[in-house]
PDB file of N, CA and C in Angstrom:
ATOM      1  N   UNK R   1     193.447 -67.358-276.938  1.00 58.00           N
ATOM      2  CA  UNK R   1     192.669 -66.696-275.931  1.00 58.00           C
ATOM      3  C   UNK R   1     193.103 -67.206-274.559  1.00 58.00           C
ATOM      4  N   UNK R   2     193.078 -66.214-273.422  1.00 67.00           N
ATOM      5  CA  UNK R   2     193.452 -66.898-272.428  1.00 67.00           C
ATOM      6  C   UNK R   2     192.345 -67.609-271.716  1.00 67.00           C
ATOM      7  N   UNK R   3     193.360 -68.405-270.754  1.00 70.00           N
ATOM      8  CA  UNK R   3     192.091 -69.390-269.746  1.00 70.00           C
ATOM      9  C   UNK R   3     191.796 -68.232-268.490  1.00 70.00           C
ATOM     10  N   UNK R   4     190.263 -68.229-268.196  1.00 63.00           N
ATOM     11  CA  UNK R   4     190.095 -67.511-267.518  1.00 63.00           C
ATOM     12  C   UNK R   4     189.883 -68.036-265.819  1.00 63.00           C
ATOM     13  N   UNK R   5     190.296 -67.891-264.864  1.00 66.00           N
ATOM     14  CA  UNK R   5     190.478 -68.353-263.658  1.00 66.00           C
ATOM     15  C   UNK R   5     189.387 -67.918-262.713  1.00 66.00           C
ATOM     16  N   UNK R   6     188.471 -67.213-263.086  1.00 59.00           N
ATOM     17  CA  UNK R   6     187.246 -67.226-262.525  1.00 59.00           C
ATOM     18  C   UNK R   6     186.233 -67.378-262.921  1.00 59.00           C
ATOM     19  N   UNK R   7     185.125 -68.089-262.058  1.00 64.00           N
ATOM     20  CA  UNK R   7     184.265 -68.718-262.416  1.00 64.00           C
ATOM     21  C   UNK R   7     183.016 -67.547-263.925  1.00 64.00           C
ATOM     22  N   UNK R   8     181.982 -67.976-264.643  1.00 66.00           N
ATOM     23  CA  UNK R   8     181.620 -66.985-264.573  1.00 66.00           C
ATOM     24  C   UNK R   8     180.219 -65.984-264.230  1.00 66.00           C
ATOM     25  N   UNK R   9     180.602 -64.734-264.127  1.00 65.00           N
ATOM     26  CA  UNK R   9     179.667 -64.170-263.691  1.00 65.00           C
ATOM     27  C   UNK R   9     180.241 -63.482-262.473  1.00 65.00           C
ATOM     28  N   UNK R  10     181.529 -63.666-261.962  1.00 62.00           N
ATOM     29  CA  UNK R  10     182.187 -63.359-261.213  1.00 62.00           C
ATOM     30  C   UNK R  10     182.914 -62.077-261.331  1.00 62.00           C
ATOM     31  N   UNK R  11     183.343 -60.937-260.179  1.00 60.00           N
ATOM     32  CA  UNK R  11     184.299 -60.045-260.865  1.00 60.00           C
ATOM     33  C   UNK R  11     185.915 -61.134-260.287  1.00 60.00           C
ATOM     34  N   UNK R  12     186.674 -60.571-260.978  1.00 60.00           N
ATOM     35  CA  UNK R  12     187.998 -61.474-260.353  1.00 60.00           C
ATOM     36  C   UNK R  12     188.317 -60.315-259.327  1.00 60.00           C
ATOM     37  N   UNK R  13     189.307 -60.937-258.085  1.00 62.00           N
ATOM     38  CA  UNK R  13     189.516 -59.538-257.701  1.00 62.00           C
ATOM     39  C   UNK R  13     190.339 -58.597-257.782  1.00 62.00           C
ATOM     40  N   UNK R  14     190.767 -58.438-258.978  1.00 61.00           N
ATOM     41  CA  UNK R  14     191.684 -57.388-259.281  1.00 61.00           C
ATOM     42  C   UNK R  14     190.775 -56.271-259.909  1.00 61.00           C
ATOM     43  N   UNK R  15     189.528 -56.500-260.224  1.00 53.00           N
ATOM     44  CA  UNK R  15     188.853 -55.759-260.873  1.00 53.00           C
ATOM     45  C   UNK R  15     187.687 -54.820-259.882  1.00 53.00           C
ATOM     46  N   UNK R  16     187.620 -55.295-258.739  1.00 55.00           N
ATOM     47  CA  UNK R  16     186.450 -54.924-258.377  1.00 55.00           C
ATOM     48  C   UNK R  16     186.648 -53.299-257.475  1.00 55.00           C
ATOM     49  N   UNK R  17     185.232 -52.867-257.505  1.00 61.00           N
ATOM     50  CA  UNK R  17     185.498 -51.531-256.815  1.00 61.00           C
ATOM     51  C   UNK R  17     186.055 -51.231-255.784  1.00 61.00           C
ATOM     52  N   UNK R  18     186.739 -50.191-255.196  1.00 63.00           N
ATOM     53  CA  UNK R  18     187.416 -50.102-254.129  1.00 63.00           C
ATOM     54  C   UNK R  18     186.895 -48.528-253.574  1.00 63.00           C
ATOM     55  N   UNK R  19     186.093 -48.284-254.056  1.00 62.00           N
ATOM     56  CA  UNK R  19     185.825 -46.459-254.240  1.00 62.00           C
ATOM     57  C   UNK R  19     184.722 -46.269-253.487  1.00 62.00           C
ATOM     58  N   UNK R  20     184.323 -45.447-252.575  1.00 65.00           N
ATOM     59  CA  UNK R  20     183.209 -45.276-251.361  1.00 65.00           C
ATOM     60  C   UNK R  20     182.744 -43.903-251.986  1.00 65.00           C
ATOM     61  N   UNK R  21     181.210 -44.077-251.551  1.00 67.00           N
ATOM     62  CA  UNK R  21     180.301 -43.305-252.125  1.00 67.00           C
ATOM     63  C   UNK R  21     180.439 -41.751-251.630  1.00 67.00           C
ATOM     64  N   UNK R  22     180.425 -40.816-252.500  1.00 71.00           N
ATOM     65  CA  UNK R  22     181.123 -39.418-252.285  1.00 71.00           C
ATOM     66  C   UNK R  22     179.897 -38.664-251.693  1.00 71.00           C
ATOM     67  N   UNK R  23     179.990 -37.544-250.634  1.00 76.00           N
ATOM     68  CA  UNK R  23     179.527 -36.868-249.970  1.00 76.00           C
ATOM     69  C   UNK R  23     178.628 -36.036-250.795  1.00 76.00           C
ATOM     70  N   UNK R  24     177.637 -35.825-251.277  1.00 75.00           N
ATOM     71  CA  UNK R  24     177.159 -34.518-251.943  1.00 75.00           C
ATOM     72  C   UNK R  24     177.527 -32.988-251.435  1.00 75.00           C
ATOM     73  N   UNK R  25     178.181 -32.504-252.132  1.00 76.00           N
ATOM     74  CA  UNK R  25     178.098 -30.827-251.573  1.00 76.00           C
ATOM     75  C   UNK R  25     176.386 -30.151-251.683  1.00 76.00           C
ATOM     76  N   UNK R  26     176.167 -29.225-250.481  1.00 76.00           N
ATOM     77  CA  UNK R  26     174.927 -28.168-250.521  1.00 76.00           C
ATOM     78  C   UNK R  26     174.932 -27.634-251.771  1.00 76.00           C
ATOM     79  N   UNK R  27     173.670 -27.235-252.125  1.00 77.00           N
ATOM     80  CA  UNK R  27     173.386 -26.821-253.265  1.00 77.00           C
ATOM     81  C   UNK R  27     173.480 -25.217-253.227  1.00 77.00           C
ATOM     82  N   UNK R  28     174.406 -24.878-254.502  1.00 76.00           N
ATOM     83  CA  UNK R  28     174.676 -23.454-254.416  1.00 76.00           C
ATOM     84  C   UNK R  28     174.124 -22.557-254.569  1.00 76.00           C
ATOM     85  N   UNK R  29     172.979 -22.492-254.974  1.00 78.00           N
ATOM     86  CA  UNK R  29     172.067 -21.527-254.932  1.00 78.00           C
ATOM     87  C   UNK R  29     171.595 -21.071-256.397  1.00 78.00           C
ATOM     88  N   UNK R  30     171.151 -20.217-256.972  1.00 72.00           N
ATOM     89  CA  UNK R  30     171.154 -19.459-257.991  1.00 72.00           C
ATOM     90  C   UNK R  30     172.264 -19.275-258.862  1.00 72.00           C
ATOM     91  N   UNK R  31     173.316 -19.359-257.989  1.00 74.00           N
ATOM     92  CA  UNK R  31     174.891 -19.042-258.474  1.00 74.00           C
ATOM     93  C   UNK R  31     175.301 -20.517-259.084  1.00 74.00           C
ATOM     94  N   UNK R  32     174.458 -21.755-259.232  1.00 79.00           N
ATOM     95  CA  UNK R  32     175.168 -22.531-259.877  1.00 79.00           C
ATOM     96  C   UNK R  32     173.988 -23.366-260.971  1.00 79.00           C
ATOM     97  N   UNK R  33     173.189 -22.080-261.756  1.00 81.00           N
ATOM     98  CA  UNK R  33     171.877 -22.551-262.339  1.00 81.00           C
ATOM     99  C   UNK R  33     172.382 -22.185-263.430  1.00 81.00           C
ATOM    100  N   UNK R  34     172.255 -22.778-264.639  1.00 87.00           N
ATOM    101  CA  UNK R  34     172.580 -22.312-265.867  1.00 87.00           C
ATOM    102  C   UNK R  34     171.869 -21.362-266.501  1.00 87.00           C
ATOM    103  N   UNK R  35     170.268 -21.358-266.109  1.00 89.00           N
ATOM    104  CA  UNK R  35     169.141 -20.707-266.630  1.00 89.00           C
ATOM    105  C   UNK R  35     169.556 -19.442-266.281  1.00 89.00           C
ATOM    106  N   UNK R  36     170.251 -19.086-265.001  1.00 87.00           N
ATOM    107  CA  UNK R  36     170.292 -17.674-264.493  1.00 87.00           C
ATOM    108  C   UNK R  36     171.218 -17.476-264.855  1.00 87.00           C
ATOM    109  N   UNK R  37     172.634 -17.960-265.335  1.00 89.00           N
ATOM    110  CA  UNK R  37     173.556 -17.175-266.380  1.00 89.00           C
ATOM    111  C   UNK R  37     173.105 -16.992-267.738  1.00 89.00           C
ATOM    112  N   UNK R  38     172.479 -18.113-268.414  1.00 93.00           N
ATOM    113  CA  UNK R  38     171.699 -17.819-269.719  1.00 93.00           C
ATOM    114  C   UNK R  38     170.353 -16.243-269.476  1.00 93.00           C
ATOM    115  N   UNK R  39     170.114 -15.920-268.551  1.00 94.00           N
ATOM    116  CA  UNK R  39     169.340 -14.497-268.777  1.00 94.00           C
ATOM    117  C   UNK R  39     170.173 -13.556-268.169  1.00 94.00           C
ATOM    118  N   UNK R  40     171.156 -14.002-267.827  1.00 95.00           N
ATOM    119  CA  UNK R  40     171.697 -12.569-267.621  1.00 95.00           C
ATOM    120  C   UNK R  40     172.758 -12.035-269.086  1.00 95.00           C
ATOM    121  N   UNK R  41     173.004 -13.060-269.676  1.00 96.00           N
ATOM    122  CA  UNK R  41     173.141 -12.917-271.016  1.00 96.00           C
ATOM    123  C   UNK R  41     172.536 -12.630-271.970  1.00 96.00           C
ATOM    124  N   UNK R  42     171.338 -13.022-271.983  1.00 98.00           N
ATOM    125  CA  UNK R  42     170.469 -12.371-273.100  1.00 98.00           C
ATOM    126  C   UNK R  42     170.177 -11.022-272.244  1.00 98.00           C
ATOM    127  N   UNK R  43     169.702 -10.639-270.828  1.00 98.00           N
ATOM    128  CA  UNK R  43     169.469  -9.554-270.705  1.00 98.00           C
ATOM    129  C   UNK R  43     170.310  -8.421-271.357  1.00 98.00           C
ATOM    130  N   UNK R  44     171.725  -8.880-270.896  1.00 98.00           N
ATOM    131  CA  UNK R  44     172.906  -8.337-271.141  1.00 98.00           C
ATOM    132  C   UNK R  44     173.053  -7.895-273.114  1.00 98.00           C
ATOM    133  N   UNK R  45     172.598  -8.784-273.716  1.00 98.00           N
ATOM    134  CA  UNK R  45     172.405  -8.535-275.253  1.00 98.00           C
ATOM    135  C   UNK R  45     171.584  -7.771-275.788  1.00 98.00           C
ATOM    136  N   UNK R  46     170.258  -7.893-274.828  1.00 98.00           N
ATOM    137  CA  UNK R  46     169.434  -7.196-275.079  1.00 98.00           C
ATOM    138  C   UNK R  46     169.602  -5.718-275.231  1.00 98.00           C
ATOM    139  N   UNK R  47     170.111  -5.482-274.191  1.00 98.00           N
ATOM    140  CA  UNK R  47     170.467  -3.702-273.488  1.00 98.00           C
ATOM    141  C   UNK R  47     171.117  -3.546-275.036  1.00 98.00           C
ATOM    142  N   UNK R  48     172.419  -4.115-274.901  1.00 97.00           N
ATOM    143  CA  UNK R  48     173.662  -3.651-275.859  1.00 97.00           C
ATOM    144  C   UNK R  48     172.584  -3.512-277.052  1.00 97.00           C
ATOM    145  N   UNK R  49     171.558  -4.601-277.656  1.00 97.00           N
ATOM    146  CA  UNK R  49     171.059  -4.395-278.931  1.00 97.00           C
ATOM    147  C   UNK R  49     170.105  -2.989-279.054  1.00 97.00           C
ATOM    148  N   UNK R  50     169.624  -2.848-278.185  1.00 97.00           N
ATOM    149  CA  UNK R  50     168.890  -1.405-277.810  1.00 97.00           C
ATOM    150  C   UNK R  50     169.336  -0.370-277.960  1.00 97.00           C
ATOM    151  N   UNK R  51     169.984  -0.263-277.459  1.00 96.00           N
ATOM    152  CA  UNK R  51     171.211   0.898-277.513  1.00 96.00           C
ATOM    153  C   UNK R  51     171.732   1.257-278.956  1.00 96.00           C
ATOM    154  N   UNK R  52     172.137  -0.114-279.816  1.00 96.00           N
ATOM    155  CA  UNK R  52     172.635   0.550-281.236  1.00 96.00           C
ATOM    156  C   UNK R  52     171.262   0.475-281.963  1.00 96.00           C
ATOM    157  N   UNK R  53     170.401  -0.035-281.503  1.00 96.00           N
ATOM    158  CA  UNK R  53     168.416   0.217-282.069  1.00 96.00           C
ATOM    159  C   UNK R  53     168.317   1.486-282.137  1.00 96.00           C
ATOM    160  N   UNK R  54     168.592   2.262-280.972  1.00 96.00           N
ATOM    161  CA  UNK R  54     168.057   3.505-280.676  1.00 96.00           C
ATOM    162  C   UNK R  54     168.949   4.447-280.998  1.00 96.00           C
ATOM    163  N   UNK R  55     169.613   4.035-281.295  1.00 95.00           N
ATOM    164  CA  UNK R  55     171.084   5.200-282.047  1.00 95.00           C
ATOM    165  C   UNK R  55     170.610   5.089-283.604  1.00 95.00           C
ATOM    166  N   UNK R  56     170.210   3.921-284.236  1.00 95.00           N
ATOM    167  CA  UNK R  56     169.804   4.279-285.270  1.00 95.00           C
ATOM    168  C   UNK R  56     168.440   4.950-285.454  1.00 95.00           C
ATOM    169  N   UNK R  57     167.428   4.848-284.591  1.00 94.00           N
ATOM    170  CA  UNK R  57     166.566   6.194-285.032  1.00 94.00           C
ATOM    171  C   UNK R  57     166.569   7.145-284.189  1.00 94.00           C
ATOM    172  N   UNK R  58     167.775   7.445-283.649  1.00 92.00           N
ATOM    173  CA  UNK R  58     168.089   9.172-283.842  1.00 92.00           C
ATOM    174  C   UNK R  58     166.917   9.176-281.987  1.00 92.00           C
ATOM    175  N   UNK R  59     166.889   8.389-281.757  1.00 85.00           N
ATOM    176  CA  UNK R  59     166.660   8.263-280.009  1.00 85.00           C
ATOM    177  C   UNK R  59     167.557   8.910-278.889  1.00 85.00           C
ATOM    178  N   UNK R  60     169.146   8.565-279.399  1.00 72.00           N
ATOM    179  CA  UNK R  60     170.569   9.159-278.263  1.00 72.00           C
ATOM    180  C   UNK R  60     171.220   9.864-279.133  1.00 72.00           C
TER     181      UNK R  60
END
């Protein structure tokens, strides 16, 4: 095992962070909600399932 050269509890400094805290971007709106792509998908399924619903009893 090697000998370790810093004390401990220490980071050594080859290890330590060098990285500055990132800017948040504005929040995108509606356009970046999962909930509102998840219903426009089921809306979207819905229709389509309707449609071959109503073709089978003779509706279109």
């Amino acid at each position: 095992m090697a000998i370790s050269l810093t004390p401990p509890g220490e980071t050594p400094p080859a290890e330590g962070c060098i990285s500055e805290a990132h800017v948040e971007r504005a929040d995108g709106g509606i356009w970046e909600h999962p909930v509102f792509w998840a219903m426009v998908v089921m809306l979207g399924s819905a229709v389509v399932a309707g449609y071959f619903i109503a073709r089978v009893f003779g509706f279109t």
